[in-house]
């Protein structure tokens, strides 16, 4: 059985929710300026971004970090 993660602010938030929230808040163009990865610049989509971010830990960390800095998080 897994234990609650009280100290993990991302607990219960999916990567898809994070990407959608960032896109809603910034838009693809501004998001690509903040995080310089091709999947945000060239023909961006949530699906392609999720595929890349799941395979690329450093990029996922940047996306999660930016999400945590948002003033208001949707969920």
mmCIF file of N, CA, C and O in Angstrom:
data_model
loop_
_atom_site.group_PDB
_atom_site.id
_atom_site.type_symbol
_atom_site.label_atom_id
_atom_site.label_comp_id
_atom_site.label_asym_id
_atom_site.label_seq_id
_atom_site.Cartn_x
_atom_site.Cartn_y
_atom_site.Cartn_z
ATOM 1 N N UNK A 1 0.832 -1.175 0.000
ATOM 2 C CA UNK A 1 0.000 0.000 0.000
ATOM 3 C C UNK A 1 0.883 1.248 0.000
ATOM 4 O O UNK A 1 1.878 1.302 0.710
ATOM 5 N N UNK A 2 0.555 2.232 -0.762
ATOM 6 C CA UNK A 2 1.362 3.447 -0.798
ATOM 7 C C UNK A 2 0.920 4.395 0.308
ATOM 8 O O UNK A 2 -0.243 4.433 0.699
ATOM 9 N N UNK A 3 1.878 5.152 0.809
ATOM 10 C CA UNK A 3 1.592 6.105 1.877
ATOM 11 C C UNK A 3 1.302 7.471 1.283
ATOM 12 O O UNK A 3 1.807 7.815 0.213
ATOM 13 N N UNK A 4 0.508 8.285 1.960
ATOM 14 C CA UNK A 4 0.225 9.636 1.469
ATOM 15 C C UNK A 4 1.513 10.439 1.335
ATOM 16 O O UNK A 4 2.440 10.263 2.113
ATOM 17 N N UNK A 5 1.548 11.308 0.365
ATOM 18 C CA UNK A 5 2.737 12.116 0.119
ATOM 19 C C UNK A 5 2.438 13.567 0.479
ATOM 20 O O UNK A 5 2.310 14.432 -0.381
ATOM 21 N N UNK A 6 2.365 13.834 1.754
ATOM 22 C CA UNK A 6 1.996 15.167 2.235
ATOM 23 C C UNK A 6 2.982 16.240 1.796
ATOM 24 O O UNK A 6 2.597 17.392 1.599
ATOM 25 N N UNK A 7 4.238 15.881 1.630
ATOM 26 C CA UNK A 7 5.251 16.868 1.258
ATOM 27 C C UNK A 7 5.465 16.979 -0.245
ATOM 28 O O UNK A 7 6.360 17.686 -0.685
ATOM 29 N N UNK A 8 4.688 16.280 -1.031
ATOM 30 C CA UNK A 8 4.834 16.306 -2.479
ATOM 31 C C UNK A 8 3.709 17.152 -3.074
ATOM 32 O O UNK A 8 2.572 16.698 -3.178
ATOM 33 N N UNK A 9 4.012 18.380 -3.516
ATOM 34 C CA UNK A 9 2.959 19.243 -4.053
ATOM 35 C C UNK A 9 2.366 18.748 -5.370
ATOM 36 O O UNK A 9 1.306 19.205 -5.779
ATOM 37 N N UNK A 10 3.029 17.799 -6.018
ATOM 38 C CA UNK A 10 2.525 17.270 -7.282
ATOM 39 C C UNK A 10 1.732 15.973 -7.094
ATOM 40 O O UNK A 10 1.239 15.411 -8.068
ATOM 41 N N UNK A 11 1.599 15.525 -5.862
ATOM 42 C CA UNK A 11 0.862 14.295 -5.603
ATOM 43 C C UNK A 11 -0.587 14.431 -6.079
ATOM 44 O O UNK A 11 -1.277 15.377 -5.736
ATOM 45 N N UNK A 12 -1.014 13.500 -6.898
ATOM 46 C CA UNK A 12 -2.383 13.499 -7.399
ATOM 47 C C UNK A 12 -2.589 14.327 -8.656
ATOM 48 O O UNK A 12 -3.689 14.391 -9.189
ATOM 49 N N UNK A 13 -1.531 14.975 -9.142
ATOM 50 C CA UNK A 13 -1.626 15.791 -10.353
ATOM 51 C C UNK A 13 -0.915 15.037 -11.473
ATOM 52 O O UNK A 13 0.254 14.683 -11.349
ATOM 53 N N UNK A 14 -1.629 14.788 -12.568
ATOM 54 C CA UNK A 14 -1.020 14.049 -13.678
ATOM 55 C C UNK A 14 -0.180 14.983 -14.538
ATOM 56 O O UNK A 14 -0.368 16.203 -14.537
ATOM 57 N N UNK A 15 0.727 14.388 -15.279
ATOM 58 C CA UNK A 15 1.549 15.167 -16.204
ATOM 59 C C UNK A 15 0.668 15.849 -17.244
ATOM 60 O O UNK A 15 0.911 16.994 -17.623
ATOM 61 N N UNK A 16 -0.376 15.172 -17.673
ATOM 62 C CA UNK A 16 -1.298 15.769 -18.641
ATOM 63 C C UNK A 16 -1.980 17.010 -18.050
ATOM 64 O O UNK A 16 -2.120 18.028 -18.737
ATOM 65 N N UNK A 17 -2.382 16.951 -16.796
ATOM 66 C CA UNK A 17 -2.987 18.114 -16.147
ATOM 67 C C UNK A 17 -1.990 19.266 -16.070
ATOM 68 O O UNK A 17 -2.354 20.425 -16.281
ATOM 69 N N UNK A 18 -0.746 18.941 -15.775
ATOM 70 C CA UNK A 18 0.296 19.970 -15.681
ATOM 71 C C UNK A 18 0.489 20.656 -17.030
ATOM 72 O O UNK A 18 0.494 21.877 -17.121
ATOM 73 N N UNK A 19 0.635 19.862 -18.090
ATOM 74 C CA UNK A 19 0.836 20.426 -19.432
ATOM 75 C C UNK A 19 -0.370 21.269 -19.845
ATOM 76 O O UNK A 19 -0.207 22.397 -20.324
ATOM 77 N N UNK A 20 -1.565 20.755 -19.649
ATOM 78 C CA UNK A 20 -2.767 21.511 -20.012
ATOM 79 C C UNK A 20 -2.864 22.830 -19.241
ATOM 80 O O UNK A 20 -3.229 23.858 -19.807
ATOM 81 N N UNK A 21 -2.538 22.813 -17.968
ATOM 82 C CA UNK A 21 -2.581 24.028 -17.160
ATOM 83 C C UNK A 21 -1.567 25.045 -17.661
ATOM 84 O O UNK A 21 -1.874 26.239 -17.786
ATOM 85 N N UNK A 22 -0.358 24.584 -17.971
ATOM 86 C CA UNK A 22 0.673 25.501 -18.478
ATOM 87 C C UNK A 22 0.288 26.089 -19.829
ATOM 88 O O UNK A 22 0.494 27.281 -20.075
ATOM 89 N N UNK A 23 -0.276 25.267 -20.693
ATOM 90 C CA UNK A 23 -0.704 25.756 -22.010
ATOM 91 C C UNK A 23 -1.842 26.761 -21.853
ATOM 92 O O UNK A 23 -1.857 27.805 -22.512
ATOM 93 N N UNK A 24 -2.779 26.484 -20.968
ATOM 94 C CA UNK A 24 -3.878 27.419 -20.718
ATOM 95 C C UNK A 24 -3.357 28.739 -20.160
ATOM 96 O O UNK A 24 -3.848 29.811 -20.514
ATOM 97 N N UNK A 25 -2.377 28.672 -19.294
ATOM 98 C CA UNK A 25 -1.858 29.867 -18.629
ATOM 99 C C UNK A 25 -0.949 30.681 -19.555
ATOM 100 O O UNK A 25 -1.083 31.897 -19.656
ATOM 101 N N UNK A 26 0.003 30.006 -20.219
ATOM 102 C CA UNK A 26 1.002 30.698 -21.032
ATOM 103 C C UNK A 26 0.707 30.694 -22.529
ATOM 104 O O UNK A 26 1.079 31.621 -23.226
ATOM 105 N N UNK A 27 0.124 29.613 -23.036
ATOM 106 C CA UNK A 27 0.036 29.394 -24.470
ATOM 107 C C UNK A 27 1.322 28.711 -24.933
ATOM 108 O O UNK A 27 2.347 28.752 -24.248
ATOM 109 N N UNK A 28 1.268 28.062 -26.086
ATOM 110 C CA UNK A 28 2.429 27.295 -26.576
ATOM 111 C C UNK A 28 3.644 28.173 -26.818
ATOM 112 O O UNK A 28 4.774 27.804 -26.468
ATOM 113 N N UNK A 29 3.447 29.328 -27.432
ATOM 114 C CA UNK A 29 4.592 30.185 -27.791
ATOM 115 C C UNK A 29 5.342 30.667 -26.548
ATOM 116 O O UNK A 29 6.571 30.586 -26.473
ATOM 117 N N UNK A 30 4.615 31.174 -25.579
ATOM 118 C CA UNK A 30 5.257 31.660 -24.349
ATOM 119 C C UNK A 30 5.854 30.503 -23.552
ATOM 120 O O UNK A 30 6.906 30.655 -22.918
ATOM 121 N N UNK A 31 5.203 29.362 -23.583
ATOM 122 C CA UNK A 31 5.733 28.190 -22.889
ATOM 123 C C UNK A 31 7.059 27.750 -23.515
ATOM 124 O O UNK A 31 8.011 27.434 -22.802
ATOM 125 N N UNK A 32 7.137 27.791 -24.837
ATOM 126 C CA UNK A 32 8.372 27.427 -25.540
ATOM 127 C C UNK A 32 9.499 28.400 -25.226
ATOM 128 O O UNK A 32 10.671 28.021 -25.222
ATOM 129 N N UNK A 33 9.171 29.649 -24.949
ATOM 130 C CA UNK A 33 10.199 30.629 -24.569
ATOM 131 C C UNK A 33 10.721 30.353 -23.162
ATOM 132 O O UNK A 33 11.876 30.624 -22.866
ATOM 133 N N UNK A 34 9.877 29.846 -22.300
ATOM 134 C CA UNK A 34 10.282 29.549 -20.926
ATOM 135 C C UNK A 34 11.022 28.226 -20.818
ATOM 136 O O UNK A 34 11.941 28.087 -20.016
ATOM 137 N N UNK A 35 10.586 27.241 -21.599
ATOM 138 C CA UNK A 35 11.226 25.926 -21.610
ATOM 139 C C UNK A 35 11.550 25.591 -23.060
ATOM 140 O O UNK A 35 10.660 25.325 -23.858
ATOM 141 N N UNK A 36 12.822 25.613 -23.377
ATOM 142 C CA UNK A 36 13.288 25.495 -24.759
ATOM 143 C C UNK A 36 13.366 24.023 -25.196
ATOM 144 O O UNK A 36 14.436 23.407 -25.173
ATOM 145 N N UNK A 37 12.207 23.471 -25.550
ATOM 146 C CA UNK A 37 12.179 22.113 -26.081
ATOM 147 C C UNK A 37 11.325 22.094 -27.353
ATOM 148 O O UNK A 37 10.355 22.831 -27.472
ATOM 149 N N UNK A 38 11.739 21.261 -28.290
ATOM 150 C CA UNK A 38 11.130 21.231 -29.621
ATOM 151 C C UNK A 38 9.635 20.927 -29.597
ATOM 152 O O UNK A 38 8.869 21.485 -30.375
ATOM 153 N N UNK A 39 9.210 20.063 -28.684
ATOM 154 C CA UNK A 39 7.793 19.678 -28.678
ATOM 155 C C UNK A 39 6.879 20.843 -28.300
ATOM 156 O O UNK A 39 5.675 20.767 -28.518
ATOM 157 N N UNK A 40 7.430 21.920 -27.742
ATOM 158 C CA UNK A 40 6.648 23.119 -27.455
ATOM 159 C C UNK A 40 6.732 24.132 -28.594
ATOM 160 O O UNK A 40 5.949 25.064 -28.647
ATOM 161 N N UNK A 41 7.715 23.962 -29.487
ATOM 162 C CA UNK A 41 7.962 24.937 -30.557
ATOM 163 C C UNK A 41 7.403 24.519 -31.911
ATOM 164 O O UNK A 41 6.803 25.318 -32.610
ATOM 165 N N UNK A 42 7.650 23.287 -32.290
ATOM 166 C CA UNK A 42 7.334 22.830 -33.629
ATOM 167 C C UNK A 42 6.082 21.952 -33.607
ATOM 168 O O UNK A 42 6.118 20.832 -33.089
ATOM 169 N N UNK A 43 4.982 22.475 -34.149
ATOM 170 C CA UNK A 43 3.712 21.751 -34.206
ATOM 171 C C UNK A 43 3.338 21.158 -32.846
ATOM 172 O O UNK A 43 3.180 19.945 -32.693
ATOM 173 N N UNK A 44 3.207 22.011 -31.821
ATOM 174 C CA UNK A 44 2.984 21.516 -30.466
ATOM 175 C C UNK A 44 1.612 20.876 -30.268
ATOM 176 O O UNK A 44 0.618 21.304 -30.850
ATOM 177 N N UNK A 45 1.599 19.851 -29.449
ATOM 178 C CA UNK A 45 0.344 19.228 -29.030
ATOM 179 C C UNK A 45 0.575 18.616 -27.653
ATOM 180 O O UNK A 45 1.712 18.316 -27.276
ATOM 181 N N UNK A 46 -0.480 18.430 -26.930
ATOM 182 C CA UNK A 46 -0.371 17.812 -25.611
ATOM 183 C C UNK A 46 0.162 16.386 -25.765
ATOM 184 O O UNK A 46 1.054 15.968 -25.030
ATOM 185 N N UNK A 47 -0.354 15.665 -26.734
ATOM 186 C CA UNK A 47 0.050 14.268 -26.933
ATOM 187 C C UNK A 47 1.556 14.142 -27.194
ATOM 188 O O UNK A 47 2.234 13.327 -26.567
ATOM 189 N N UNK A 48 2.094 14.954 -28.106
ATOM 190 C CA UNK A 48 3.527 14.869 -28.412
ATOM 191 C C UNK A 48 4.364 15.325 -27.220
ATOM 192 O O UNK A 48 5.431 14.774 -26.950
ATOM 193 N N UNK A 49 3.875 16.312 -26.504
ATOM 194 C CA UNK A 49 4.597 16.802 -25.332
ATOM 195 C C UNK A 49 4.663 15.735 -24.245
ATOM 196 O O UNK A 49 5.713 15.518 -23.643
ATOM 197 N N UNK A 50 3.551 15.064 -24.008
ATOM 198 C CA UNK A 50 3.530 14.019 -22.987
ATOM 199 C C UNK A 50 4.482 12.883 -23.348
ATOM 200 O O UNK A 50 5.216 12.379 -22.489
ATOM 201 N N UNK A 51 4.492 12.509 -24.603
ATOM 202 C CA UNK A 51 5.381 11.426 -25.055
ATOM 203 C C UNK A 51 6.844 11.798 -24.786
ATOM 204 O O UNK A 51 7.613 10.994 -24.253
ATOM 205 N N UNK A 52 7.216 13.025 -25.125
ATOM 206 C CA UNK A 52 8.591 13.487 -24.920
ATOM 207 C C UNK A 52 8.912 13.605 -23.432
ATOM 208 O O UNK A 52 9.954 13.138 -22.968
ATOM 209 N N UNK A 53 8.027 14.238 -22.673
ATOM 210 C CA UNK A 53 8.302 14.487 -21.264
ATOM 211 C C UNK A 53 8.394 13.203 -20.444
ATOM 212 O O UNK A 53 9.162 13.139 -19.487
ATOM 213 N N UNK A 54 7.657 12.189 -20.827
ATOM 214 C CA UNK A 54 7.716 10.910 -20.100
ATOM 215 C C UNK A 54 9.047 10.196 -20.320
ATOM 216 O O UNK A 54 9.466 9.385 -19.496
ATOM 217 N N UNK A 55 9.719 10.521 -21.422
ATOM 218 C CA UNK A 55 10.994 9.875 -21.740
ATOM 219 C C UNK A 55 12.199 10.744 -21.374
ATOM 220 O O UNK A 55 13.339 10.286 -21.482
ATOM 221 N N UNK A 56 11.966 11.988 -20.959
ATOM 222 C CA UNK A 56 13.061 12.940 -20.769
ATOM 223 C C UNK A 56 12.968 13.587 -19.388
ATOM 224 O O UNK A 56 12.306 14.617 -19.216
ATOM 225 N N UNK A 57 13.631 12.983 -18.409
ATOM 226 C CA UNK A 57 13.503 13.465 -17.031
ATOM 227 C C UNK A 57 13.876 14.941 -16.824
ATOM 228 O O UNK A 57 13.196 15.648 -16.081
ATOM 229 N N UNK A 58 14.923 15.432 -17.475
ATOM 230 C CA UNK A 58 15.324 16.825 -17.256
ATOM 231 C C UNK A 58 14.246 17.791 -17.738
ATOM 232 O O UNK A 58 13.992 18.819 -17.106
ATOM 233 N N UNK A 59 13.608 17.467 -18.857
ATOM 234 C CA UNK A 59 12.545 18.329 -19.388
ATOM 235 C C UNK A 59 11.311 18.263 -18.488
ATOM 236 O O UNK A 59 10.667 19.283 -18.216
ATOM 237 N N UNK A 60 10.999 17.079 -18.010
ATOM 238 C CA UNK A 60 9.854 16.926 -17.110
ATOM 239 C C UNK A 60 10.069 17.730 -15.826
ATOM 240 O O UNK A 60 9.148 18.375 -15.333
ATOM 241 N N UNK A 61 11.282 17.721 -15.310
ATOM 242 C CA UNK A 61 11.586 18.498 -14.112
ATOM 243 C C UNK A 61 11.375 19.987 -14.345
ATOM 244 O O UNK A 61 10.849 20.694 -13.484
ATOM 245 N N UNK A 62 11.763 20.468 -15.513
ATOM 246 C CA UNK A 62 11.559 21.883 -15.831
ATOM 247 C C UNK A 62 10.071 22.218 -15.915
ATOM 248 O O UNK A 62 9.630 23.257 -15.422
ATOM 249 N N UNK A 63 9.301 21.346 -16.538
ATOM 250 C CA UNK A 63 7.857 21.559 -16.683
ATOM 251 C C UNK A 63 7.189 21.544 -15.307
ATOM 252 O O UNK A 63 6.377 22.417 -14.995
ATOM 253 N N UNK A 64 7.544 20.568 -14.493
ATOM 254 C CA UNK A 64 6.962 20.491 -13.151
ATOM 255 C C UNK A 64 7.364 21.697 -12.310
ATOM 256 O O UNK A 64 6.554 22.240 -11.557
ATOM 257 N N UNK A 65 8.603 22.140 -12.446
ATOM 258 C CA UNK A 65 9.063 23.316 -11.706
ATOM 259 C C UNK A 65 8.313 24.574 -12.096
ATOM 260 O O UNK A 65 7.936 25.383 -11.232
ATOM 261 N N UNK A 66 8.087 24.745 -13.390
ATOM 262 C CA UNK A 66 7.331 25.903 -13.860
ATOM 263 C C UNK A 66 5.893 25.835 -13.360
ATOM 264 O O UNK A 66 5.324 26.849 -12.930
ATOM 265 N N UNK A 67 5.307 24.660 -13.365
ATOM 266 C CA UNK A 67 3.944 24.473 -12.868
ATOM 267 C C UNK A 67 3.853 24.879 -11.393
ATOM 268 O O UNK A 67 2.904 25.553 -10.977
ATOM 269 N N UNK A 68 4.848 24.497 -10.616
ATOM 270 C CA UNK A 68 4.827 24.809 -9.181
ATOM 271 C C UNK A 68 4.945 26.307 -8.913
ATOM 272 O O UNK A 68 4.546 26.787 -7.859
ATOM 273 N N UNK A 69 5.482 27.053 -9.874
ATOM 274 C CA UNK A 69 5.626 28.509 -9.716
ATOM 275 C C UNK A 69 4.381 29.284 -10.129
ATOM 276 O O UNK A 69 4.331 30.496 -9.921
ATOM 277 N N UNK A 70 3.398 28.604 -10.724
ATOM 278 C CA UNK A 70 2.187 29.296 -11.145
ATOM 279 C C UNK A 70 1.481 29.907 -9.931
ATOM 280 O O UNK A 70 1.407 29.275 -8.888
ATOM 281 N N UNK A 71 0.943 31.116 -10.088
ATOM 282 C CA UNK A 71 0.256 31.752 -8.968
ATOM 283 C C UNK A 71 -1.024 31.027 -8.551
ATOM 284 O O UNK A 71 -1.356 30.967 -7.391
ATOM 285 N N UNK A 72 -1.741 30.476 -9.521
ATOM 286 C CA UNK A 72 -2.980 29.752 -9.247
ATOM 287 C C UNK A 72 -2.958 28.470 -10.059
ATOM 288 O O UNK A 72 -2.743 28.501 -11.262
ATOM 289 N N UNK A 73 -3.139 27.343 -9.386
ATOM 290 C CA UNK A 73 -3.130 26.059 -10.094
ATOM 291 C C UNK A 73 -4.548 25.544 -10.239
ATOM 292 O O UNK A 73 -5.314 25.552 -9.303
ATOM 293 N N UNK A 74 -4.848 25.109 -11.435
ATOM 294 C CA UNK A 74 -6.133 24.455 -11.673
ATOM 295 C C UNK A 74 -5.912 22.969 -11.503
ATOM 296 O O UNK A 74 -4.816 22.479 -11.681
ATOM 297 N N UNK A 75 -6.922 22.246 -11.281
ATOM 298 C CA UNK A 75 -6.687 20.828 -11.125
ATOM 299 C C UNK A 75 -7.818 20.088 -11.593
ATOM 300 O O UNK A 75 -8.238 19.152 -11.795
#
